[in-house]
PDB file of C-alpha atoms and ligand atoms in Angstrom:
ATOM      1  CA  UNK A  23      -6.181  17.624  -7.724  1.00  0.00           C
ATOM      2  CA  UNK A  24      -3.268  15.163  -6.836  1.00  0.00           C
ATOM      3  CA  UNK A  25      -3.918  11.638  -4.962  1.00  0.00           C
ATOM      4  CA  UNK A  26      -1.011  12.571  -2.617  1.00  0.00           C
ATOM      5  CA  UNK A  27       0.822  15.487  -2.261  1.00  0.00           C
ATOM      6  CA  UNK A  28       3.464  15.956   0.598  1.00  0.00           C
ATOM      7  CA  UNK A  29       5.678  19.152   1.686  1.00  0.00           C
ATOM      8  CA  UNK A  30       8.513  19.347   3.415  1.00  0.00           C
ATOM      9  CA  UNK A  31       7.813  16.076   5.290  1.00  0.00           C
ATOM     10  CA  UNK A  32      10.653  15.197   8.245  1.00  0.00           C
ATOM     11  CA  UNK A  33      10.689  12.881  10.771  1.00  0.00           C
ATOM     12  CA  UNK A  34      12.697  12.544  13.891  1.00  0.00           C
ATOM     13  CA  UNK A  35      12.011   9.166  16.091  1.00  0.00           C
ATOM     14  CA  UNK A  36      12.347   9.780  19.523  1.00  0.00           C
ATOM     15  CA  UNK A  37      15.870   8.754  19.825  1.00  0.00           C
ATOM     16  CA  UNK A  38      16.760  11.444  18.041  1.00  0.00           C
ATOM     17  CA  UNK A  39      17.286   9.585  14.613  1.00  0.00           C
ATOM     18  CA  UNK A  40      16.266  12.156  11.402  1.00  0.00           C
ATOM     19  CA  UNK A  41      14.556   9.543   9.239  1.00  0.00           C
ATOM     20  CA  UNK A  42      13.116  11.948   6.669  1.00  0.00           C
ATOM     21  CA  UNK A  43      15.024  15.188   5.997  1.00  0.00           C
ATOM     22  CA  UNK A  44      12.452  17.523   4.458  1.00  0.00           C
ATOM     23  CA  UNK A  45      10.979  15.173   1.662  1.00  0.00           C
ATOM     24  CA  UNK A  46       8.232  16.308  -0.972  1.00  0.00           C
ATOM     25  CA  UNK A  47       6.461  14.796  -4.172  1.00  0.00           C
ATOM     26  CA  UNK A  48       3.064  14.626  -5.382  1.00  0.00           C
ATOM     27  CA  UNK A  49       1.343  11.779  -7.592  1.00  0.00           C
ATOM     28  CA  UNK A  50      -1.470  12.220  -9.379  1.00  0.00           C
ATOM     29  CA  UNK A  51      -4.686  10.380  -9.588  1.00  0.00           C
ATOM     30  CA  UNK A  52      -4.433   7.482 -11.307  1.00  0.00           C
ATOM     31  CA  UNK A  53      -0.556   7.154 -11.330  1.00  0.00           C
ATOM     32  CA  UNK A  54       1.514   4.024 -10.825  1.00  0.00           C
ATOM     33  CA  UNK A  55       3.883   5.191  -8.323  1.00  0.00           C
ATOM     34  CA  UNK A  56       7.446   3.708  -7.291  1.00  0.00           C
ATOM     35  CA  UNK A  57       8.858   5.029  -3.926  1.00  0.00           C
ATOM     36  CA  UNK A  58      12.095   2.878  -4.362  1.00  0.00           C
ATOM     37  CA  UNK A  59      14.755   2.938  -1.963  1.00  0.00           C
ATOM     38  CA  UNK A  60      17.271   0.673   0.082  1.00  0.00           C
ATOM     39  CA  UNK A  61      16.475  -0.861   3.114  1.00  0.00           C
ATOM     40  CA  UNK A  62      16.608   2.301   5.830  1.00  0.00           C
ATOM     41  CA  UNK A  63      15.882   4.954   3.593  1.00  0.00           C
ATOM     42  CA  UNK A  64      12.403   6.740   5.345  1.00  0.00           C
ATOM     43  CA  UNK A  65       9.896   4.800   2.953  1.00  0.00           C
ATOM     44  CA  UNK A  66       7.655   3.086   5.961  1.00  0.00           C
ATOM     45  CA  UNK A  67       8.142   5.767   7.848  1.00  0.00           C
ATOM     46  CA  UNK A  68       6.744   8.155   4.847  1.00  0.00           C
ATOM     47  CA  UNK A  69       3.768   5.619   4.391  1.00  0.00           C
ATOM     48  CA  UNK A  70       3.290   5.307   8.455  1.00  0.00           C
ATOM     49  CA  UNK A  71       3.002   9.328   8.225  1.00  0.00           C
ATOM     50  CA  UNK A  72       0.372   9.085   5.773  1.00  0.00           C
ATOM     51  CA  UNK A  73      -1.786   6.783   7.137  1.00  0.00           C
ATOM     52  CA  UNK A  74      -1.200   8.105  10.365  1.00  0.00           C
ATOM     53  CA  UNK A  75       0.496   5.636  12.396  1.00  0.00           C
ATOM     54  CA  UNK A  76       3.390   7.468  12.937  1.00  0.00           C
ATOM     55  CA  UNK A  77       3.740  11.286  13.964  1.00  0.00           C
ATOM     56  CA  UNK A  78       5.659  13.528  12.175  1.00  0.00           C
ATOM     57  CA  UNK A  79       7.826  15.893  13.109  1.00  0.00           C
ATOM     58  CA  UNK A  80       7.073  18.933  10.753  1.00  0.00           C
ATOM     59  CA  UNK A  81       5.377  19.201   7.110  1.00  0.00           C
ATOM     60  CA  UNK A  82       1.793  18.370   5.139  1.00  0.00           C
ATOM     61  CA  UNK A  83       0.537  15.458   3.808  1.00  0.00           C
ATOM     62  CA  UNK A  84      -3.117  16.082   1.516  1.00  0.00           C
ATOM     63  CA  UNK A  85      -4.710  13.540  -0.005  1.00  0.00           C
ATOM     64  CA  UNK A  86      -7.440  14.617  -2.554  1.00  0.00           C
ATOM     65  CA  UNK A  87      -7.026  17.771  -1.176  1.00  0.00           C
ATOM     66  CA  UNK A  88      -7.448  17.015   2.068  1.00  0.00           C
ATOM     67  CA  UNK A  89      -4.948  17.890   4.622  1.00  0.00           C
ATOM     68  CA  UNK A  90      -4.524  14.631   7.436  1.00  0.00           C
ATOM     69  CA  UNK A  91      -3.953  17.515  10.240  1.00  0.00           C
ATOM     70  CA  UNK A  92      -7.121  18.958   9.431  1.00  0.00           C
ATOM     71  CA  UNK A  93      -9.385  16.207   8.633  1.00  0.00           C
ATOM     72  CA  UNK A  94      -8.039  12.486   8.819  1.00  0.00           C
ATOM     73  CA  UNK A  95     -11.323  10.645   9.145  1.00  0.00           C
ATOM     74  CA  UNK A  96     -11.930  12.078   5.575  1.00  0.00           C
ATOM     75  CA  UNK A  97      -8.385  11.302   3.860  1.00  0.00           C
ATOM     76  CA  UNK A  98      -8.628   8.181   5.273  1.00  0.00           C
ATOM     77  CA  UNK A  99     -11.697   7.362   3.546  1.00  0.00           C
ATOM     78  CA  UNK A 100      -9.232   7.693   0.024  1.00  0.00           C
ATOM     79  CA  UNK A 101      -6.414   5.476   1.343  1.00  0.00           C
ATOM     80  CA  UNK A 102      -6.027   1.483   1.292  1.00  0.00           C
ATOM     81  CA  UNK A 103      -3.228   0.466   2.908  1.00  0.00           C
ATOM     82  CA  UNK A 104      -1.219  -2.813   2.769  1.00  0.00           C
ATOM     83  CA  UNK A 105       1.612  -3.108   5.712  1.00  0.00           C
ATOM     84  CA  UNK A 106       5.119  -4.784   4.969  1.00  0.00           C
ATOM     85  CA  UNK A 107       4.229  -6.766   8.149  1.00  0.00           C
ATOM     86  CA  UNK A 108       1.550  -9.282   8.722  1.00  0.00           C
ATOM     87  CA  UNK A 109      -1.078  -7.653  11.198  1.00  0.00           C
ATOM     88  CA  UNK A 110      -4.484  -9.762  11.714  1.00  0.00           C
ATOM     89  CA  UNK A 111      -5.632 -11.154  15.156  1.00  0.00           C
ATOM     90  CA  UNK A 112      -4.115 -14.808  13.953  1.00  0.00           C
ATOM     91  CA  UNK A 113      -7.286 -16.070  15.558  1.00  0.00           C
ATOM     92  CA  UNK A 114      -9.816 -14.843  13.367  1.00  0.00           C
ATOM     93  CA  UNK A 115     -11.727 -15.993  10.169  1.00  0.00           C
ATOM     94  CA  UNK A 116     -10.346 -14.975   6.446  1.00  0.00           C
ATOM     95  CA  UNK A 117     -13.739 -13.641   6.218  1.00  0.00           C
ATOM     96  CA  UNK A 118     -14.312 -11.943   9.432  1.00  0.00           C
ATOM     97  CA  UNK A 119     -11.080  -9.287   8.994  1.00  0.00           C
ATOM     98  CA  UNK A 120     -12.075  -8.385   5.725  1.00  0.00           C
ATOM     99  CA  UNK A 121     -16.090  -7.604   6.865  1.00  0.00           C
ATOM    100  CA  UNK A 122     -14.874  -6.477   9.986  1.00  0.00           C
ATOM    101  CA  UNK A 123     -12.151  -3.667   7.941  1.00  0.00           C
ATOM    102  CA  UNK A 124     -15.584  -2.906   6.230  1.00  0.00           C
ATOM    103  CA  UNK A 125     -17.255  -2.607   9.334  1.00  0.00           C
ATOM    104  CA  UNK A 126     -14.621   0.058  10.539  1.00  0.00           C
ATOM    105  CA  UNK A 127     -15.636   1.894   7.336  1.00  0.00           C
ATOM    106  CA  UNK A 128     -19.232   2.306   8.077  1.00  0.00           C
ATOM    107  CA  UNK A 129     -20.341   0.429   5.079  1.00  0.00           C
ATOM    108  CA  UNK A 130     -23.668  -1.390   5.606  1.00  0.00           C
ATOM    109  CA  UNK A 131     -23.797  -4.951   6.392  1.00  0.00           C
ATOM    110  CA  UNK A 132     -24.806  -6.312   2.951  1.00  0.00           C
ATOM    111  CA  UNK A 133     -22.540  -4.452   1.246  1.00  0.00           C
ATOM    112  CA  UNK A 134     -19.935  -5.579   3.922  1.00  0.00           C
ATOM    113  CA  UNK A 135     -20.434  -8.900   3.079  1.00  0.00           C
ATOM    114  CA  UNK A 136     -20.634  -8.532  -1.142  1.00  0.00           C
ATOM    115  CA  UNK A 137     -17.396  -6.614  -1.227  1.00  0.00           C
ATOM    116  CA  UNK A 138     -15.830  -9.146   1.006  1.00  0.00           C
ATOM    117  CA  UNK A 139     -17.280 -12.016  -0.997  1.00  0.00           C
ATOM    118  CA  UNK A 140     -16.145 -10.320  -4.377  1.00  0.00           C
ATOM    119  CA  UNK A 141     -12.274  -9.431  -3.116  1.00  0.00           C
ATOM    120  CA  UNK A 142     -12.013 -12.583  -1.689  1.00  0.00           C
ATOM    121  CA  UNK A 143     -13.017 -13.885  -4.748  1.00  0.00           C
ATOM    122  CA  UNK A 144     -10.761 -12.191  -6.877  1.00  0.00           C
ATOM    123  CA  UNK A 145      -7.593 -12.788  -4.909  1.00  0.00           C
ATOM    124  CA  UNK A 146      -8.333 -16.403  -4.963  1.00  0.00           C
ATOM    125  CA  UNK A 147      -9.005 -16.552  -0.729  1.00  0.00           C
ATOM    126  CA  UNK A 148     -12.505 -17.210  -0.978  1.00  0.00           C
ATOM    127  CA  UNK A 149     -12.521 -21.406  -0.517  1.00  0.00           C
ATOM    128  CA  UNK A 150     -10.071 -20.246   2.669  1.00  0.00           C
ATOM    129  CA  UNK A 151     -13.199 -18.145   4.268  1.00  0.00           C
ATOM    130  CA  UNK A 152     -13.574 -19.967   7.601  1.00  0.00           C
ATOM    131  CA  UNK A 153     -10.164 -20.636   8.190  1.00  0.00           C
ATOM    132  CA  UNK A 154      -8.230 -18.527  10.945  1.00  0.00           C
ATOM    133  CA  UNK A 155      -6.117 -16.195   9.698  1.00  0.00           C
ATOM    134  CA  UNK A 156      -2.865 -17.921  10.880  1.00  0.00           C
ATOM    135  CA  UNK A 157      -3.107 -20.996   9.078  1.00  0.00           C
ATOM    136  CA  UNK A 158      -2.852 -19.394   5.549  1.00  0.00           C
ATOM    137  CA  UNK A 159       0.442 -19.550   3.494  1.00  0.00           C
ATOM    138  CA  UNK A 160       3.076 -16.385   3.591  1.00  0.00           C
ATOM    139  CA  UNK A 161       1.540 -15.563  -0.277  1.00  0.00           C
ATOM    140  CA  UNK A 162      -2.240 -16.006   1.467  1.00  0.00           C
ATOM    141  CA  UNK A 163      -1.385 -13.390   3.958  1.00  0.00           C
ATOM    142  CA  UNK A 164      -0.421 -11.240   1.805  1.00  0.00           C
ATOM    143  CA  UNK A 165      -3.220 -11.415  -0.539  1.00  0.00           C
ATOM    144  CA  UNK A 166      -5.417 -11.235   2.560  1.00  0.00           C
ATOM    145  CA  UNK A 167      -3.823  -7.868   3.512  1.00  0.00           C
ATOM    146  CA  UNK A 168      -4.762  -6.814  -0.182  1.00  0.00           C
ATOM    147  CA  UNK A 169      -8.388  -7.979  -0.215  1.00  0.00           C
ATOM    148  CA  UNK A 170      -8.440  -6.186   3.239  1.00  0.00           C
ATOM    149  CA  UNK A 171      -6.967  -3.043   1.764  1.00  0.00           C
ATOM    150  CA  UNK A 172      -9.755  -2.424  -1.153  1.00  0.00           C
ATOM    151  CA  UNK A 173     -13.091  -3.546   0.576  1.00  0.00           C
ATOM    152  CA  UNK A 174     -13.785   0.394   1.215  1.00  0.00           C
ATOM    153  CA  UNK A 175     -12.881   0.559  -2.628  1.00  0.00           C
ATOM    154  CA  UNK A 176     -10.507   3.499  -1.540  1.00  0.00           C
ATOM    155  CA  UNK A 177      -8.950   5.292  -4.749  1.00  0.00           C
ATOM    156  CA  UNK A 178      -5.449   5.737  -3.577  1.00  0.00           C
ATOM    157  CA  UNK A 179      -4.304   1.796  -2.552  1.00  0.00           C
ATOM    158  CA  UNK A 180      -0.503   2.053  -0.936  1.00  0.00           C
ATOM    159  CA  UNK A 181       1.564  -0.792  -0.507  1.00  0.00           C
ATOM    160  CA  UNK A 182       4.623  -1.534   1.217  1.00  0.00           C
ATOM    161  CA  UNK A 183       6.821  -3.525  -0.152  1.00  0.00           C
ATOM    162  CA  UNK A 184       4.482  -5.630  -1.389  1.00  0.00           C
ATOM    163  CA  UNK A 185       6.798  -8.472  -3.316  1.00  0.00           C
ATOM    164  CA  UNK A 186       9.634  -8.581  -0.338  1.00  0.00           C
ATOM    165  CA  UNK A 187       9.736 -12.351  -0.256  1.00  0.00           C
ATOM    166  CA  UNK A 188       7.644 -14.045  -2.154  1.00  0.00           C
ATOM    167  CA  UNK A 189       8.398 -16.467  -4.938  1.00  0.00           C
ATOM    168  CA  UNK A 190       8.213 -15.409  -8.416  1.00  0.00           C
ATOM    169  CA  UNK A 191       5.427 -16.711  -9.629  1.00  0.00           C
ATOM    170  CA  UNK A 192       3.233 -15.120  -6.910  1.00  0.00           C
ATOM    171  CA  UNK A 193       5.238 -11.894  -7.548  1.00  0.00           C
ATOM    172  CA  UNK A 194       3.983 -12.061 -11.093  1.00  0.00           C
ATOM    173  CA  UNK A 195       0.485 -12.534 -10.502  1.00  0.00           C
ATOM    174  CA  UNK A 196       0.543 -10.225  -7.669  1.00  0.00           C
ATOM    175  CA  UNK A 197       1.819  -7.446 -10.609  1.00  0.00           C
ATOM    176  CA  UNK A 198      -0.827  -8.702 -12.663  1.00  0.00           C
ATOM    177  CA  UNK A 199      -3.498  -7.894 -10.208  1.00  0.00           C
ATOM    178  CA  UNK A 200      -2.290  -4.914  -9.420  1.00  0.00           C
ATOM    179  CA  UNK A 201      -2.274  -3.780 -12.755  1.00  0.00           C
ATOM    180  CA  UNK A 202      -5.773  -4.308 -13.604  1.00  0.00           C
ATOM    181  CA  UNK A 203      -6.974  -2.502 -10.548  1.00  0.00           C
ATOM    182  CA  UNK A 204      -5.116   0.294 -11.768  1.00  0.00           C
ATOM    183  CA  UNK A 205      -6.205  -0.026 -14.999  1.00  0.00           C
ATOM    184  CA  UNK A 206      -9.635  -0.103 -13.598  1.00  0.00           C
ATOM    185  CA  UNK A 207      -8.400   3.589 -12.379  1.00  0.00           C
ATOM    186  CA  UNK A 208      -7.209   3.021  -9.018  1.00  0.00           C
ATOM    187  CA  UNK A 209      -4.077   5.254  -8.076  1.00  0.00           C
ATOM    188  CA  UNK A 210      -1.421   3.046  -6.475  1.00  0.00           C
ATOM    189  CA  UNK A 211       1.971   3.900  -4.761  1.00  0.00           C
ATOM    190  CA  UNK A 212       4.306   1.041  -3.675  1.00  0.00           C
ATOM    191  CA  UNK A 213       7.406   0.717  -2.054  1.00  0.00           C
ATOM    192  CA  UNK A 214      10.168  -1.450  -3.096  1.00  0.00           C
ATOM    193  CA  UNK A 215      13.617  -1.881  -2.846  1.00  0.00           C
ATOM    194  CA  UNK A 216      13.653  -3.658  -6.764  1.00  0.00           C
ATOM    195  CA  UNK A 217      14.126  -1.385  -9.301  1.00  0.00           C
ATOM    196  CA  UNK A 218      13.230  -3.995 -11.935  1.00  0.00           C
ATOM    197  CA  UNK A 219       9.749  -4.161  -9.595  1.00  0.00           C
ATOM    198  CA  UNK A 220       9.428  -0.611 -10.753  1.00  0.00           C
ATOM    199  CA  UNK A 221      10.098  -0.724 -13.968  1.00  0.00           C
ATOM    200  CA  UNK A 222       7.831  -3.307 -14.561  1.00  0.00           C
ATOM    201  CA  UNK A 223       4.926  -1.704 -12.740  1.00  0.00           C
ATOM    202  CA  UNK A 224       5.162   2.222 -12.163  1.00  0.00           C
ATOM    203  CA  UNK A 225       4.840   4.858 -14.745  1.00  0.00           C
ATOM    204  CA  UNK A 226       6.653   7.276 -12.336  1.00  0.00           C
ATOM    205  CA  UNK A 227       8.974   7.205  -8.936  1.00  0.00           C
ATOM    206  CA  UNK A 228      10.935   8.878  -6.455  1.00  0.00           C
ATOM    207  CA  UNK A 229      14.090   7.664  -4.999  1.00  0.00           C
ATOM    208  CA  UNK A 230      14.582   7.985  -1.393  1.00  0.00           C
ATOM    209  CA  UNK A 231      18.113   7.657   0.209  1.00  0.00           C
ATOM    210  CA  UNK A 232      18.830   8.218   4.007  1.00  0.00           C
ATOM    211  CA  UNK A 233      15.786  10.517   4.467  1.00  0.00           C
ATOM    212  CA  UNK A 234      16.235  12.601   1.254  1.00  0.00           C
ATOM    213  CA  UNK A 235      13.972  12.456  -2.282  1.00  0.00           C
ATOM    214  CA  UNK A 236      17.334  12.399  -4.377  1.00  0.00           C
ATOM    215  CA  UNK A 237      15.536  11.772  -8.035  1.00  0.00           C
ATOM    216  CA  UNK A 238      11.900  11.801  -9.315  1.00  0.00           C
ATOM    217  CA  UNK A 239      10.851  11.412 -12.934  1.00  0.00           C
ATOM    218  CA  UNK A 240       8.739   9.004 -15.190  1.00  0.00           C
ATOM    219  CA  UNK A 241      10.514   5.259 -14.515  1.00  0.00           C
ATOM    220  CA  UNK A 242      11.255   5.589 -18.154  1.00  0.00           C
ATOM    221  CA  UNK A 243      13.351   8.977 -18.413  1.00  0.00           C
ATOM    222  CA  UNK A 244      15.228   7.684 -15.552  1.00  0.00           C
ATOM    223  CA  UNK A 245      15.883   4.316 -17.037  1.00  0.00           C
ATOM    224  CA  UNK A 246      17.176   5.759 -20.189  1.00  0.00           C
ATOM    225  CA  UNK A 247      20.008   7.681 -17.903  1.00  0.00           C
ATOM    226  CA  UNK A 248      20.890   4.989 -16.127  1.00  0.00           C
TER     227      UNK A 248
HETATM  228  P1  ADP B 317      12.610   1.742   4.960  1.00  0.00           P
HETATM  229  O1  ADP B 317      11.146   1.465   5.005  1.00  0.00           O
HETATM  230  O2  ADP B 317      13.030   2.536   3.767  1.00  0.00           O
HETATM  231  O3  ADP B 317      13.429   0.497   5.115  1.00  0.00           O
HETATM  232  P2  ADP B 317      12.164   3.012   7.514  1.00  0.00           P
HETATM  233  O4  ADP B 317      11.254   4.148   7.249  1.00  0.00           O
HETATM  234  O5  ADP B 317      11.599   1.770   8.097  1.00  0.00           O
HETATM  235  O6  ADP B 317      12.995   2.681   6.193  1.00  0.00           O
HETATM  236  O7  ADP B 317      13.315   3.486   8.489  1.00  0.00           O
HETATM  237  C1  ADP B 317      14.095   4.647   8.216  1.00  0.00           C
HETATM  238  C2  ADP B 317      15.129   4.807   9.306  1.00  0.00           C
HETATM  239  O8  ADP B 317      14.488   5.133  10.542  1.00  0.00           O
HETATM  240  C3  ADP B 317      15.943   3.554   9.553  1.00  0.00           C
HETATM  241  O9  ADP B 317      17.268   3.920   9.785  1.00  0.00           O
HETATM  242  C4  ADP B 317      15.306   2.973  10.798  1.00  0.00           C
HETATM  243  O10 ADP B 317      16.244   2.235  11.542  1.00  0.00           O
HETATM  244  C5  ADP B 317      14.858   4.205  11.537  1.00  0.00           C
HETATM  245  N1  ADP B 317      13.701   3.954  12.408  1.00  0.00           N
HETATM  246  C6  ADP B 317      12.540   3.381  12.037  1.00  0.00           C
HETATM  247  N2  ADP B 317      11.684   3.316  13.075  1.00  0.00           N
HETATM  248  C7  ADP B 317      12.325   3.861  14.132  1.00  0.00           C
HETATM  249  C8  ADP B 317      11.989   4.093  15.507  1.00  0.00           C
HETATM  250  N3  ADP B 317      10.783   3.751  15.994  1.00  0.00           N
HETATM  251  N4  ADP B 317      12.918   4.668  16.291  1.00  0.00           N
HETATM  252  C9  ADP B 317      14.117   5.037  15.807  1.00  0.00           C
HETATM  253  N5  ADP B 317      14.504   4.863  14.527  1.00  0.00           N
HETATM  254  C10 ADP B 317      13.628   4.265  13.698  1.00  0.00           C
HETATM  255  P1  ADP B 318       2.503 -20.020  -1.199  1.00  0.00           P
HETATM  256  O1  ADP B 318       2.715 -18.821  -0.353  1.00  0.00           O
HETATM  257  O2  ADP B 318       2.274 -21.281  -0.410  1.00  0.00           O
HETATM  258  O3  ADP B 318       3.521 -20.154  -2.299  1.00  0.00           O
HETATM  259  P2  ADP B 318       0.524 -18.483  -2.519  1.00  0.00           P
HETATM  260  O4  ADP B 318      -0.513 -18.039  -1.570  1.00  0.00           O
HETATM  261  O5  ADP B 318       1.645 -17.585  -2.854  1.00  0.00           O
HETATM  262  O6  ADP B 318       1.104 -19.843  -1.953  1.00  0.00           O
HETATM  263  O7  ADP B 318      -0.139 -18.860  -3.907  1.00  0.00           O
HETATM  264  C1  ADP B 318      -1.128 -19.863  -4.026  1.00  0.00           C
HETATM  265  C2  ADP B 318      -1.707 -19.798  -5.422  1.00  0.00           C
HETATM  266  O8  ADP B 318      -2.523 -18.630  -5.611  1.00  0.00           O
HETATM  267  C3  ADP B 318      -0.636 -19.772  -6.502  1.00  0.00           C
HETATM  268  O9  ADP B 318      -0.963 -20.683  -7.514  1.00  0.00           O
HETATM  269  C4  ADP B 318      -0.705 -18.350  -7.042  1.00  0.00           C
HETATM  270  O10 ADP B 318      -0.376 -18.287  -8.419  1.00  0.00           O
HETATM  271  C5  ADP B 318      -2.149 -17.961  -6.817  1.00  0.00           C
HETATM  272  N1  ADP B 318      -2.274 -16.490  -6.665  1.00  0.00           N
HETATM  273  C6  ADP B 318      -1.341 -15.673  -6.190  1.00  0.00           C
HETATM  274  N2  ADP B 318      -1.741 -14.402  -6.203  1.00  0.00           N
HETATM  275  C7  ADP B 318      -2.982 -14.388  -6.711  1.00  0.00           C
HETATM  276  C8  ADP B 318      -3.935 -13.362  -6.991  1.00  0.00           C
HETATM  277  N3  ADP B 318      -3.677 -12.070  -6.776  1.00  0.00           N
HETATM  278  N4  ADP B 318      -5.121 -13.730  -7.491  1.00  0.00           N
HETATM  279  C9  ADP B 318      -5.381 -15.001  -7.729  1.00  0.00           C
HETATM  280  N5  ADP B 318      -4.520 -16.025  -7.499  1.00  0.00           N
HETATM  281  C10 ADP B 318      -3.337 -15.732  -7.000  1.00  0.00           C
END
């Protein structure tokens, strides 16, 4: 079965505004998946649908098979997400929003606390434990939203434009990371308004232009047409 599938997805925002027209794809497990687009094109709004935040206005979204309308506690479970936008209470410890994500999980307190310790750990936050949230670097945050996204270990991790702003050296380890965990057989779908970010990263990708999926192949058949 597919990490993600989605039919016939649209959205209209209260004002009227069609931000997706009737979009569909699918990615399998353990893809590297590019939803590239320009700035406007539906691609939060498609990952907002997903993981629920935002309503939508007609279509299915299943992840590993299970449909969000039907079961969301369960397709949750799959899904890490990391937001475009910084979200923590800027108040609280590095530590204490990643055990407390785990927390909101169910997973037991030790293991809270060694999956915590161990993404911490591997995205370099872990000497930054006890400091509030607000005081970290733009990169930090970022990597905090990361180590926040995987401490349920989920198997489909989605990212929104994850690179949007940061310098290039913290771009490239930030590919590098998310290469091994993908290696290590995590699916992954980000958005991104580079195509050279996609290129780089994704084995596949859709395009997504004012609401509307208007190509979707491996990144290298539609490199070679370009
Ligand atoms: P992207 O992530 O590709 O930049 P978005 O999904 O954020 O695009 O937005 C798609 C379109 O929907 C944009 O034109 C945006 O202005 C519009 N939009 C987003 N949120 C709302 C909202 N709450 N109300 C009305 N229009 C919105
Ligand atoms: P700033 O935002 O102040 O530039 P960063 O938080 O981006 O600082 O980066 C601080 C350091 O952490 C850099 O040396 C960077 O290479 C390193 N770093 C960035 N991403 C990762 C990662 N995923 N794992 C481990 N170290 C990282």
């Amino acid at each position: 079965i597919p990490a993600l599938t989605i039919e016939n997805l649209s959205k209209s925002y209260d004002n009227g505004f069609q931000a997706l027209k009737g979009i569909s794809l699918s990615v399998q497990q353990g893809d590297f998946f590019a939803l590239l687009g320009p700035n406007g094109a539906g691609k939060s709004t498609t990952i907002g649908i997903i993981c629920s935040l935002v309503s939508k206005s007609g279509g299915k979204v299943v992840v590993h098979g299970v449909d969000i309308d039907e079961d969301f506690p369960a397709a949750k479970k799959f899904i890490g997400i990391v937001p475009q936008e910084f979200n923590f209470n800027v108040f609280e410890k590095v530590e204490d929003i990643v055990i407390n994500q785990a927390g909101y999980y169910g997973l037991p307190a030790d293991i809270a606390r060694e999956r915590t310790e161990k993404y911490l750990k591997e995205l370099g936050l872990w000497d930054k434990r006890d400091v509030a949230s607000r005081m970290l670097s733009g990169g930090m945050k970022r990597r905090l939203m990361i180590a926040r996204a995987l401490v349920h270990e989920p198997r489909l991790l989605i990212l929104d434009e994850p690179t949007a702003g940061v310098d290039i050296e913290m771009r490239r380890s930030m590919w590098d990371f998310l290469r091994k965990i993908n290696a290590a057989g995590t699916t992954i779908i980000l958005t991104t308004h580079y195509l050279e970010e996609a290129e780089a990263l994704c084995r596949n990708i859709a395009i997504i232009n004012h609401g509307n999926i208007v190509e979707n192949s491996s990144v290298r058949d539609l490199v070679r047409r370009l």
